[in-house]
Each structure stands twice: as structure tokens, then as C-alpha cells.
Coordinates of C-alpha atoms in Angstrom, one line a residue:
M16 CA 20.8 -245.3 266.6
A17 CA 24.0 -244.2 264.9
V18 CA 22.4 -240.8 264.1
E19 CA 21.3 -240.4 267.7
L20 CA 24.8 -241.1 268.9
D21 CA 26.2 -238.4 266.5
V22 CA 28.4 -241.0 264.6
E23 CA 30.3 -239.4 261.8
E24 CA 31.8 -242.4 260.1
L25 CA 29.7 -245.6 259.6
L26 CA 30.6 -249.0 258.3
T27 CA 27.6 -251.1 257.5
M28 CA 28.1 -254.8 256.8
G29 CA 25.6 -257.2 255.3
D30 CA 25.4 -260.7 253.9
S31 CA 23.1 -259.9 251.0
D32 CA 25.2 -258.9 248.0
I33 CA 22.2 -257.4 246.2
L34 CA 21.1 -255.2 249.1
I35 CA 24.7 -253.9 249.6
R36 CA 25.1 -253.1 246.0
Q37 CA 21.8 -251.3 245.9
A38 CA 22.7 -249.3 249.0
Q39 CA 26.0 -248.4 247.3
G40 CA 24.1 -247.2 244.3
E41 CA 25.8 -249.7 242.0
W42 CA 22.6 -251.6 241.2
E43 CA 19.1 -250.2 240.7
T44 CA 16.2 -251.1 243.0
R45 CA 13.4 -252.3 240.8
D46 CA 11.0 -253.8 243.3
I47 CA 8.3 -251.1 243.9
K48 CA 8.0 -252.1 247.6
L49 CA 11.8 -251.6 248.2
I50 CA 12.1 -248.2 246.6
P51 CA 11.0 -246.3 249.7
Y52 CA 13.6 -248.2 251.8
R53 CA 16.3 -247.4 249.3
Q54 CA 15.3 -243.7 249.5
H55 CA 15.4 -243.8 253.3
V56 CA 18.9 -245.3 253.2
E57 CA 20.0 -242.4 250.9
D58 CA 18.5 -239.8 253.2
L59 CA 20.2 -241.4 256.2
S60 CA 23.5 -241.6 254.4
K61 CA 23.6 -237.8 254.0
Q62 CA 23.7 -237.5 257.8
F63 CA 27.2 -239.1 258.0
K64 CA 30.6 -237.7 257.0
S65 CA 31.4 -241.0 255.5
I66 CA 29.5 -244.3 255.1
E67 CA 30.6 -247.6 253.7
F68 CA 28.6 -250.6 252.8
R69 CA 30.5 -253.8 252.8
Y70 CA 29.4 -257.3 251.7
I71 CA 30.4 -260.2 254.0
P72 CA 29.5 -263.7 252.7
R73 CA 27.5 -265.7 255.2
F74 CA 30.2 -268.4 255.6
H75 CA 32.6 -265.7 256.7
N76 CA 30.2 -264.2 259.2
E77 CA 29.8 -266.7 262.0
L78 CA 30.0 -263.9 264.6
A79 CA 26.9 -262.2 263.2
D80 CA 25.0 -265.5 263.2
G81 CA 26.0 -266.2 266.8
L82 CA 25.0 -262.7 267.9
A83 CA 21.7 -262.9 266.1
T84 CA 21.0 -266.3 267.8
L85 CA 21.8 -264.8 271.2
A86 CA 19.6 -261.8 270.5
L87 CA 16.6 -264.0 269.7
M88 CA 17.1 -265.9 273.0
L89 CA 17.1 -262.8 275.2
P90 CA 13.9 -261.0 276.3
Y91 CA 14.0 -257.4 275.3
P92 CA 11.6 -254.9 276.9
G93 CA 10.8 -252.1 274.5
N94 CA 12.1 -249.2 276.8
A95 CA 15.4 -250.8 277.8
H96 CA 18.7 -249.4 276.6
I97 CA 21.3 -252.0 275.5
N98 CA 24.9 -250.8 275.4
P99 CA 26.6 -251.7 272.1
L100 CA 29.2 -254.5 272.0
K101 CA 32.8 -253.6 271.5
I102 CA 34.4 -256.2 269.4
Q103 CA 38.1 -256.2 268.4
V104 CA 39.4 -258.2 265.5
R105 CA 42.7 -259.8 266.3
E106 CA 45.3 -261.4 264.0
R107 CA 45.4 -264.6 266.2
H108 CA 42.7 -266.6 267.8
G109 CA 41.9 -265.6 271.4
Y110 CA 43.1 -268.8 273.0
C111 CA 46.6 -268.2 271.4
N112 CA 46.8 -265.0 273.4
T113 CA 45.9 -266.6 276.7
I114 CA 47.7 -269.9 276.8
E115 CA 51.3 -270.0 277.6
M116 CA 53.3 -273.2 276.7
E117 CA 55.3 -274.8 279.4
S118 CA 58.3 -276.5 278.0
D119 CA 58.6 -279.3 280.5
V120 CA 55.0 -280.4 280.5
Q121 CA 54.1 -283.7 278.8
P122 CA 51.1 -283.9 276.4
W123 CA 47.8 -285.0 277.9
Y124 CA 48.1 -288.5 276.4
H125 CA 51.6 -289.2 277.8
D126 CA 50.4 -291.5 280.7
I127 CA 48.3 -293.5 278.3
K128 CA 51.1 -293.9 275.8
R129 CA 53.5 -294.9 278.6
F130 CA 50.9 -297.5 279.9
L131 CA 50.6 -299.0 276.4
K132 CA 54.4 -299.3 276.0
T133 CA 55.4 -300.5 279.5
K134 CA 52.1 -301.4 281.3
E135 CA 53.2 -299.1 284.1
Y136 CA 51.1 -296.4 285.8
P137 CA 52.4 -293.0 286.9
E138 CA 53.7 -293.1 290.5
Q139 CA 51.2 -290.6 291.8
A140 CA 48.1 -292.2 290.2
N141 CA 45.3 -293.4 292.5
G142 CA 42.8 -296.2 291.8
D143 CA 40.4 -294.1 289.7
Q144 CA 43.1 -292.6 287.6
K145 CA 44.6 -296.1 286.9
K146 CA 41.2 -297.3 285.9
T147 CA 40.8 -294.3 283.5
I148 CA 44.2 -294.9 282.0
R149 CA 43.4 -298.6 281.4
R150 CA 40.0 -297.7 279.8
L151 CA 41.5 -295.1 277.5
A152 CA 44.4 -297.3 276.5
C153 CA 42.0 -300.1 275.6
S154 CA 39.9 -297.8 273.3

């Protein structure tokens, strides 16, 4: 796909250290069945201006696991074109970028804590809300 799209620089990431090192040429491919694949990777690598193979341990690669799971769940007709995903890596979690703190807002447990201390409900609480506060305070 990258060759068809005329990609010049390619970053290939994988969770198999041995395969990444073999693709980089650091380690030798001894299994007779894998040698043609290794040769194919070398031939493809020549079609790019630069290519990098990077090892990502599986426990650092939750995103790939999630995408692979989603891919298995979707039906894929052979002639359909699927646009590539554009994923940006941010320094902060996504929810940190979308939530704005309001300085005068009480925490979610404020009414429960107040009920435990004073046995008083909030002024605007209706019957169902009072029942929920009592239930949460008891547990």
C-alpha cells in the first residue's frame, strides 16, 4: 500500500523483537521458510527514500491491539478501499485537552459528604435524589 501511495519515508513498528531485528539486518534469518519473506522486505525497502523498523513492546502497544480487535470485528469486502487512520500522539491524555475545570464547582461526592455530616439534603433535591444520596451514604 505504501508503495502504491508513493510514500518516500516509512516507519514500520512491530511487537516482535526478532522480526524487527531481522528486518533491520541486525540478526540473520535462519528459518528456510522465512528467507523469501526477508528477501521481499529487502526488495521493498529499496523503493523508499528511508525506512525505519521500530520495536514496540506489546505492553506499550495498546492502541495496535485495540485497532486489531476492531479490524477483526468489521466485515471487509475484498474490493473496498479503506482510508488510513490519522493518529496524532499527544503529550497529554485526550480528556485533559477537553475538560475545563470550573473553580466554584463542588466534587461529585459533596452532597453525600454533607449528608453524612449534617443529615441534610441539598435544597433543590427531589425525592429520588434524596433516596440516592441516602443509599450512597449508607454504602
